[in-house]
Coordinates of C-alpha atoms and ligand atoms in Angstrom, one line a residue:
M1 CA 80.2 78.1 137.5
E2 CA 79.7 81.8 137.5
G3 CA 83.2 82.4 136.2
L4 CA 82.8 79.9 133.4
G5 CA 79.4 81.4 132.5
R6 CA 80.9 84.8 132.3
R7 CA 83.8 83.6 130.2
K8 CA 81.5 81.9 127.8
M9 CA 79.5 85.0 127.5
L10 CA 82.5 87.1 126.8
M11 CA 83.6 84.6 124.2
A12 CA 80.2 84.6 122.6
G13 CA 80.3 88.4 122.7
G14 CA 83.7 88.3 121.0
A15 CA 82.4 86.0 118.2
L16 CA 79.4 88.3 117.8
G17 CA 81.7 91.2 117.6
V18 CA 83.5 89.6 114.7
V19 CA 80.2 88.9 112.9
G20 CA 79.2 92.4 113.6
A21 CA 82.3 93.8 112.1
L22 CA 82.0 91.7 109.0
G23 CA 78.3 92.7 108.8
A24 CA 79.3 96.4 109.0
A25 CA 81.7 95.8 106.2
S26 CA 79.0 94.7 103.8
P27 CA 78.7 96.9 100.7
A28 CA 75.7 98.7 102.3
G29 CA 77.7 99.2 105.5
A30 CA 78.4 102.7 106.5
R31 CA 82.0 103.9 106.7
P32 CA 83.1 105.0 110.1
L33 CA 83.4 108.7 110.7
W34 CA 86.8 110.2 109.6
T35 CA 88.5 111.2 112.8
W36 CA 92.1 110.8 111.9
A37 CA 93.8 114.1 112.7
P38 CA 96.1 115.9 110.2
S39 CA 98.5 116.5 113.0
A40 CA 99.5 112.8 112.6
S41 CA 100.3 113.4 108.9
I42 CA 103.4 114.4 106.9
A43 CA 102.0 117.9 106.5
G44 CA 101.4 118.1 110.3
T45 CA 98.4 120.3 109.6
G46 CA 95.4 120.4 107.4
K47 CA 91.7 121.1 107.1
G48 CA 90.8 117.6 108.4
L49 CA 88.3 117.1 105.5
D50 CA 87.2 113.5 105.0
P51 CA 89.3 112.2 102.1
E52 CA 86.2 110.3 101.0
W53 CA 85.2 113.6 99.4
V54 CA 88.6 114.5 98.0
W55 CA 89.9 113.2 94.6
D56 CA 92.7 114.9 92.5
E57 CA 91.9 118.4 91.6
E58 CA 95.1 118.9 89.6
A59 CA 94.9 115.8 87.5
D60 CA 91.2 115.1 87.1
P61 CA 90.2 118.1 84.9
V62 CA 93.3 117.7 82.7
L63 CA 92.7 114.0 82.0
A64 CA 89.0 114.6 81.4
A65 CA 89.9 117.2 78.8
V66 CA 92.5 114.9 77.2
I67 CA 89.8 112.2 76.8
E68 CA 87.1 114.6 75.6
R69 CA 89.4 116.0 73.0
G70 CA 90.2 112.5 71.7
D71 CA 93.9 112.9 72.5
V72 CA 94.4 109.6 74.4
A73 CA 95.9 107.4 71.6
R74 CA 98.3 110.1 70.6
V75 CA 99.3 110.8 74.2
N76 CA 99.8 107.1 74.9
T77 CA 102.1 106.7 71.8
L78 CA 104.2 109.6 73.0
L79 CA 104.3 108.4 76.6
K80 CA 105.7 105.0 75.7
R81 CA 109.0 106.8 75.1
W82 CA 109.0 108.3 78.6
T83 CA 110.5 105.7 80.8
R84 CA 113.3 107.2 83.0
N85 CA 112.9 109.5 85.9
D86 CA 115.5 111.9 84.5
Q87 CA 114.1 112.0 81.0
A88 CA 112.6 115.1 79.5
L89 CA 108.9 114.8 78.6
P90 CA 108.4 113.8 75.0
A91 CA 107.8 116.7 72.6
G92 CA 104.3 117.1 71.2
L93 CA 102.2 116.4 74.4
P94 CA 99.2 118.7 74.8
G95 CA 100.1 121.9 76.7
D96 CA 97.7 121.3 79.6
L97 CA 99.0 117.7 80.2
K98 CA 102.6 118.7 79.9
E99 CA 102.1 121.5 82.4
F100 CA 100.5 119.0 84.8
M101 CA 103.2 116.4 84.3
E102 CA 106.1 118.8 84.8
H103 CA 104.6 119.7 88.2
A104 CA 103.5 116.1 89.1
R105 CA 107.0 114.7 88.5
Q106 CA 108.6 116.9 91.2
M107 CA 109.6 115.0 94.3
P108 CA 108.1 116.4 97.5
S109 CA 110.4 118.8 99.4
W110 CA 110.5 116.4 102.3
A111 CA 111.8 113.4 100.3
D112 CA 115.0 112.2 101.9
R113 CA 117.5 110.6 99.5
A114 CA 119.3 108.7 102.3
K115 CA 116.1 107.2 103.5
L116 CA 115.0 106.2 100.0
D117 CA 118.4 104.4 99.5
R118 CA 118.0 102.6 102.8
A119 CA 114.5 101.5 101.9
A120 CA 115.7 100.1 98.6
R121 CA 118.4 98.1 100.3
F122 CA 116.0 96.9 102.9
S123 CA 113.4 95.7 100.4
K124 CA 116.2 93.8 98.5
T125 CA 117.5 92.1 101.7
K126 CA 114.0 91.1 102.7
G127 CA 113.0 90.5 99.1
I128 CA 111.4 87.1 99.7
Y129 CA 109.1 88.3 102.5
V130 CA 108.3 91.6 100.9
G131 CA 107.6 89.8 97.6
A132 CA 105.5 87.1 99.1
L133 CA 103.5 89.6 101.1
Y134 CA 102.8 91.9 98.1
G135 CA 102.0 89.1 95.7
L136 CA 100.1 86.6 97.8
G137 CA 99.0 89.0 100.6
S138 CA 98.2 92.5 99.3
G139 CA 97.4 91.2 95.8
L140 CA 94.7 88.9 97.1
M141 CA 93.6 91.3 99.8
S142 CA 92.7 93.8 97.0
T143 CA 90.0 91.4 95.9
A144 CA 88.4 91.9 99.4
I145 CA 88.4 95.7 98.9
P146 CA 85.0 96.0 97.1
R147 CA 85.6 99.5 95.6
E148 CA 89.0 98.6 94.2
A149 CA 87.7 95.3 92.8
R150 CA 84.7 96.9 91.1
A151 CA 86.8 99.8 89.7
V152 CA 89.2 97.4 88.3
Y153 CA 86.5 95.0 87.0
Y154 CA 84.5 97.6 85.2
S155 CA 87.4 99.7 83.8
K156 CA 89.1 99.0 80.5
G157 CA 91.8 96.9 82.1
G158 CA 89.1 94.7 83.5
A159 CA 88.8 93.0 80.1
D160 CA 92.3 91.7 80.6
M161 CA 92.2 91.2 84.3
K162 CA 95.2 89.0 84.3
D163 CA 97.4 91.8 83.1
R164 CA 95.7 94.4 85.2
I165 CA 95.6 92.7 88.5
A166 CA 99.3 91.8 88.3
K167 CA 100.1 95.5 88.2
T168 CA 99.3 96.9 91.7
A169 CA 101.3 94.1 93.4
R170 CA 104.1 94.7 90.9
L171 CA 104.1 98.4 91.6
G172 CA 104.5 97.6 95.3
Y173 CA 107.6 95.6 94.4
D174 CA 108.9 98.2 92.0
I175 CA 108.8 100.8 94.7
G176 CA 111.5 98.7 96.4
D177 CA 113.7 98.7 93.3
L178 CA 117.3 99.9 94.0
D179 CA 117.0 102.7 91.4
A180 CA 113.3 103.5 92.1
Y181 CA 113.5 107.2 92.6
L182 CA 117.1 107.7 91.4
P183 CA 117.6 109.6 88.0
Q184 CA 118.1 106.3 86.1
G185 CA 115.1 104.6 87.8
S186 CA 111.5 104.6 86.7
M187 CA 109.2 105.0 89.8
T188 CA 108.5 108.7 89.2
V189 CA 107.4 107.9 85.7
T190 CA 105.3 104.9 86.9
A191 CA 103.7 107.0 89.7
V192 CA 102.8 110.0 87.4
K193 CA 101.4 107.7 84.7
T194 CA 99.4 105.8 87.4
R195 CA 98.1 109.1 88.7
M196 CA 96.9 110.0 85.2
V197 CA 95.3 106.6 84.8
H198 CA 93.4 107.0 88.0
A199 CA 92.3 110.5 86.9
A200 CA 91.1 109.1 83.6
V201 CA 89.2 106.3 85.4
R202 CA 87.5 109.0 87.5
H203 CA 86.1 110.5 84.3
L204 CA 85.2 107.2 82.6
L205 CA 83.8 104.9 85.3
P206 CA 80.8 107.1 86.2
Q207 CA 79.7 106.5 82.6
S208 CA 79.8 102.7 83.1
P209 CA 76.3 101.2 83.9
G210 CA 78.1 98.2 85.6
W211 CA 80.1 100.4 87.9
S212 CA 77.3 102.9 88.6
G213 CA 74.9 100.1 89.4
T214 CA 77.3 98.7 92.1
S215 CA 79.1 101.7 93.4
G216 CA 76.9 101.9 96.6
G217 CA 76.3 105.6 96.1
Q218 CA 79.8 106.7 95.3
T219 CA 79.6 109.0 92.3
I220 CA 83.3 109.4 91.5
P221 CA 85.7 106.5 92.1
I222 CA 89.2 106.4 93.6
S223 CA 88.9 109.0 96.3
Q224 CA 91.9 109.9 98.4
A225 CA 90.4 107.7 101.1
D226 CA 90.3 104.8 98.6
I227 CA 93.9 105.3 97.7
M228 CA 94.9 105.2 101.3
V229 CA 92.9 102.0 101.8
T230 CA 95.1 100.4 99.0
W231 CA 98.2 102.0 100.4
H232 CA 97.6 100.3 103.8
S233 CA 96.8 97.0 102.1
L234 CA 100.4 97.2 100.7
A235 CA 102.7 99.2 103.0
T236 CA 101.0 98.9 106.5
F237 CA 100.0 95.3 105.9
V238 CA 103.5 94.2 104.8
M239 CA 105.3 95.9 107.7
R240 CA 102.9 94.5 110.2
R241 CA 103.2 91.0 109.0
M242 CA 107.0 91.1 108.7
K243 CA 107.1 92.1 112.3
E244 CA 104.7 89.4 113.3
W245 CA 106.8 86.8 111.5
G246 CA 109.8 87.9 113.5
V247 CA 111.7 89.4 110.6
R248 CA 114.5 91.5 112.0
I249 CA 113.8 95.2 111.2
N250 CA 115.7 97.9 112.9
A251 CA 114.2 101.3 113.5
A252 CA 116.0 103.0 110.7
D253 CA 114.9 100.4 108.1
S254 CA 111.4 100.5 109.3
E255 CA 111.3 104.3 109.0
A256 CA 112.9 104.1 105.6
Y257 CA 110.4 101.7 104.3
L258 CA 107.6 104.0 105.6
H259 CA 109.3 106.9 103.8
V260 CA 109.4 105.3 100.4
W261 CA 105.7 104.7 100.7
Q262 CA 105.1 108.2 101.9
V263 CA 106.9 109.6 98.9
S264 CA 104.9 107.2 96.6
A265 CA 101.6 108.3 98.1
H266 CA 102.5 111.9 97.4
M267 CA 103.6 111.0 93.8
L268 CA 100.2 109.3 93.3
G269 CA 98.5 112.6 94.1
V270 CA 97.6 112.0 97.8
S271 CA 97.6 115.2 99.8
D272 CA 100.3 115.3 102.5
E273 CA 97.6 115.9 105.1
Y274 CA 96.4 112.3 104.6
I275 CA 99.8 110.6 104.6
P276 CA 100.7 109.2 108.0
A277 CA 103.9 110.6 109.5
T278 CA 104.7 107.5 111.6
W279 CA 103.9 103.8 111.7
D280 CA 101.7 104.4 114.7
A281 CA 99.7 107.0 112.8
A282 CA 99.6 104.5 109.8
Y283 CA 98.2 101.7 112.0
A284 CA 95.6 104.0 113.4
Q285 CA 94.5 105.2 110.0
S286 CA 94.5 101.6 108.6
K287 CA 92.2 100.5 111.4
Q288 CA 89.8 103.3 110.5
V289 CA 89.9 103.1 106.7
L290 CA 90.9 99.5 105.7
D291 CA 89.6 97.1 108.4
P292 CA 85.9 98.0 108.3
I293 CA 85.5 98.0 104.5
L294 CA 87.0 94.5 103.8
A295 CA 84.1 92.4 102.3
H296 CA 83.2 89.9 99.7
S297 CA 82.0 91.1 96.3
P298 CA 81.2 89.2 93.1
E299 CA 83.7 91.3 91.2
G300 CA 86.3 90.5 93.9
E301 CA 85.6 86.8 93.6
A302 CA 86.1 87.0 89.9
L303 CA 89.4 88.7 90.5
T304 CA 90.5 86.2 93.1
N305 CA 90.1 83.4 90.6
V306 CA 92.1 85.3 88.0
L307 CA 94.9 86.0 90.5
L308 CA 95.0 82.4 91.7
G309 CA 95.1 81.3 88.1
I310 CA 98.1 83.5 87.4
V311 CA 100.0 82.1 90.3
A312 CA 99.2 78.5 89.4
E313 CA 100.1 79.2 85.7
L314 CA 103.6 80.4 86.7
D315 CA 104.2 76.9 87.8
A316 CA 106.6 77.9 90.5
G317 CA 105.5 74.9 92.5
L318 CA 102.7 76.8 94.3
T319 CA 99.8 74.5 94.0
R320 CA 96.3 75.8 94.8
P321 CA 96.2 74.1 98.3
L322 CA 99.6 75.6 99.1
I323 CA 98.6 79.1 97.9
S324 CA 95.3 78.8 99.8
A325 CA 97.0 77.7 103.0
F326 CA 99.8 80.2 102.9
T327 CA 97.4 83.1 102.0
R328 CA 94.9 82.1 104.7
Y329 CA 97.8 82.2 107.2
T330 CA 99.0 85.5 105.8
L331 CA 95.7 87.3 105.5
G332 CA 93.8 85.5 108.3
S333 CA 90.9 83.2 108.0
D334 CA 88.3 85.9 108.0
I335 CA 89.6 87.5 104.8
G336 CA 90.4 84.0 103.4
D337 CA 86.8 83.1 103.8
M338 CA 85.7 86.4 102.4
I339 CA 87.6 85.9 99.1
G340 CA 86.6 82.2 99.0
L341 CA 90.0 80.5 99.6
S342 CA 89.6 76.8 100.3
K343 CA 90.1 75.7 103.9
Q344 CA 93.3 73.7 104.3
P345 CA 93.3 72.7 108.0
V346 CA 96.3 70.5 107.9
L347 CA 98.5 72.7 105.8
E348 CA 97.4 75.8 107.6
K349 CA 98.4 74.4 110.9
L350 CA 101.8 73.3 109.6
I351 CA 102.5 76.7 108.2
A352 CA 101.3 78.6 111.2
S353 CA 103.7 76.6 113.5
A354 CA 106.7 76.2 111.1
W355 CA 106.8 79.4 109.1
P356 CA 108.0 81.6 112.0
L357 CA 110.7 79.0 112.7
L358 CA 111.8 79.2 109.1
V359 CA 111.9 83.0 109.2
A360 CA 113.9 82.8 112.4
F361 CA 116.4 80.5 110.7
R362 CA 116.7 82.7 107.7
E363 CA 117.2 85.7 110.0
G364 CA 120.1 83.8 111.6
L365 CA 118.3 83.6 114.9
V366 CA 118.0 79.9 115.3
P367 CA 119.9 76.9 114.0
L368 CA 118.4 74.8 111.2
P369 CA 114.9 74.0 112.5
A370 CA 113.2 70.6 112.1
V371 CA 110.3 71.6 110.0
P372 CA 108.2 69.4 107.7
A373 CA 109.6 69.0 104.2
V374 CA 106.5 70.8 102.7
L375 CA 107.6 74.0 104.3
W376 CA 111.0 74.0 102.5
T377 CA 109.0 73.3 99.3
L378 CA 106.7 76.2 100.1
E379 CA 109.6 78.6 100.7
E380 CA 111.4 77.6 97.5
A381 CA 108.1 78.0 95.6
I382 CA 107.6 81.4 97.0
R383 CA 111.1 82.4 96.1
K384 CA 110.5 81.3 92.5
F385 CA 107.2 83.1 92.4
V386 CA 108.8 86.3 93.6
L387 CA 111.4 86.0 90.8
L388 CA 109.0 85.1 88.1
F389 CA 106.0 87.3 88.9
L390 CA 107.4 90.3 90.5
S391 CA 110.9 91.0 89.5
E392 CA 110.8 90.4 85.7
G393 CA 110.1 92.5 82.8
R394 CA 110.2 95.9 84.4
P395 CA 109.0 98.6 84.0
I396 CA 105.2 98.2 84.0
A397 CA 103.8 99.4 80.7
I398 CA 101.0 101.9 81.7
D399 CA 98.5 103.3 79.2
I400 CA 95.8 105.9 79.8
P401 CA 92.4 104.3 79.2
D402 CA 89.8 106.0 77.0
V403 CA 86.9 103.6 77.4
N404 CA 85.5 101.4 80.1
R405 CA 85.4 97.6 80.0
P406 CA 83.2 96.7 77.0
L407 CA 79.8 95.4 78.1
Ligands
LIG501 C1 95.5 101.5 87.5 C2 98.5 101.2 91.2 C3 94.9 102.7 94.1 C4 91.8 101.4 90.6 C5 96.6 101.4 88.2 C6 97.9 101.1 87.7 C7 98.7 101.0 88.8 C8 98.0 101.2 90.0 C9 100.2 100.7 88.7 C10 98.3 101.1 86.2 C11 98.0 99.7 85.7 C12 97.6 99.6 84.3 O1 97.9 100.4 83.5 O2 96.8 98.7 84.1 C13 97.8 101.7 92.3 C14 98.3 101.9 93.6 C15 97.3 102.4 94.5 C16 96.1 102.4 93.7 C17 99.8 101.7 94.0 C18 97.4 102.8 95.9 C19 98.4 102.9 96.6 C20 93.7 102.4 93.4 C21 92.4 102.4 94.0 C22 91.5 102.1 93.0 C23 92.3 101.8 91.8 C24 92.1 102.8 95.4 C25 90.0 102.0 93.0 C26 89.2 102.1 94.1 C27 92.5 101.4 89.4 C28 91.9 101.3 88.1 C29 93.0 101.3 87.2 C30 94.2 101.5 88.0 C31 90.5 101.1 87.8 C32 92.9 101.3 85.7 C33 92.6 99.9 85.2 C34 92.6 100.0 83.6 O3 91.6 100.3 83.1 O4 93.6 99.7 83.0 N1 96.7 101.5 89.6 N2 96.4 101.9 92.4 N3 93.6 102.0 92.1 N4 93.9 101.6 89.3 FE1 95.1 101.8 90.8

């Protein structure tokens, strides 16, 4: 009796713990103290300042000046021609911007060509898992990251959310491109342009009544902590789930995949002292910055609907119930509930029991498993989705915004 009572109490405590965690993640909830040590970072050392209060001191003043001078349209026209990593910057860019970009396009001294090559080959081999996880996992998780959802919703791109929301997940996929950081590739260009867009957004969004009214006291958006939150929703989440699914990943591949994301964080302007040096350090940081802030927001809900609409529109065979069930399986039911995904008890159970078998079969670990037909349909639909949504029409066209979303 006593044992049962105790177990019941522990279970109730566990359930309360979950509710408590979700409660703390409400927009009003306080962020946990920043205790992640710079010794666990790529830099190995640093001031240990909370990245919540760090933005981008190189890019921000330059982009603010470009906007204030009314140079954005001219700059965007010039930048359309800048598409390859090895290409010279277009002539005619304002001097301050050119100077910033010449510096920002330099790869970090610690970038390792062999690891980047390995990461690209790894992402290609595991393309279906990586693609499904970016598109249906990270993409939808971003709608449960209130600050990101609000920033996207109230910025210029929010007016065409369909186009906008597709881009972060796409960027994740482009990072895995075979050429990504090679001279003929385009990831350096994409990262530098994205860094400039983020800097422009930092100047513009504080002028948006919609954003200021919902920012929960944050006065400048897209801090380095926020960028690392999104980074974990892409890199850390994808690695963790692939491992949980039983995807075969050797140590060198796992390190290489981390490396391409470390380089990408640096290229997006994140200081090396916040970039995790190892997966263990990444998991620890993710626990501190991502897990506690996941929450529902009205802006996130609007974005969820847009994203689900895009997937359904692609008509890759992914019906809403299938997307809901697979995403709930991938993100967990807490996040599924948070972003309003419909419950699909039967499908969810099927997927949870059969998906790992299917992965094991694809990885050559087990013979053809007896799984319900709907699972093969799901896998085929995901394959089509990855092809249609993620790997077409590269590179992403990125423009610097000069206004917020019109009211
Ligand atoms: C723009 C990726 C972090 C908010 C973009 C763009 C990309 C991108 C590719 C350009 C898309 C376009 O031109 O529409 C990323 C990546 C991140 C990250 C890879 C982290 C690893 C964040 C965070 C926030 C944010 C943390 C907010 C809290 C925005 C906004 C825009 C933008 C508001 C501009 C939308 C517009 O007006 O067009 N991001 N982002 N991003 N990002 Fe991020």
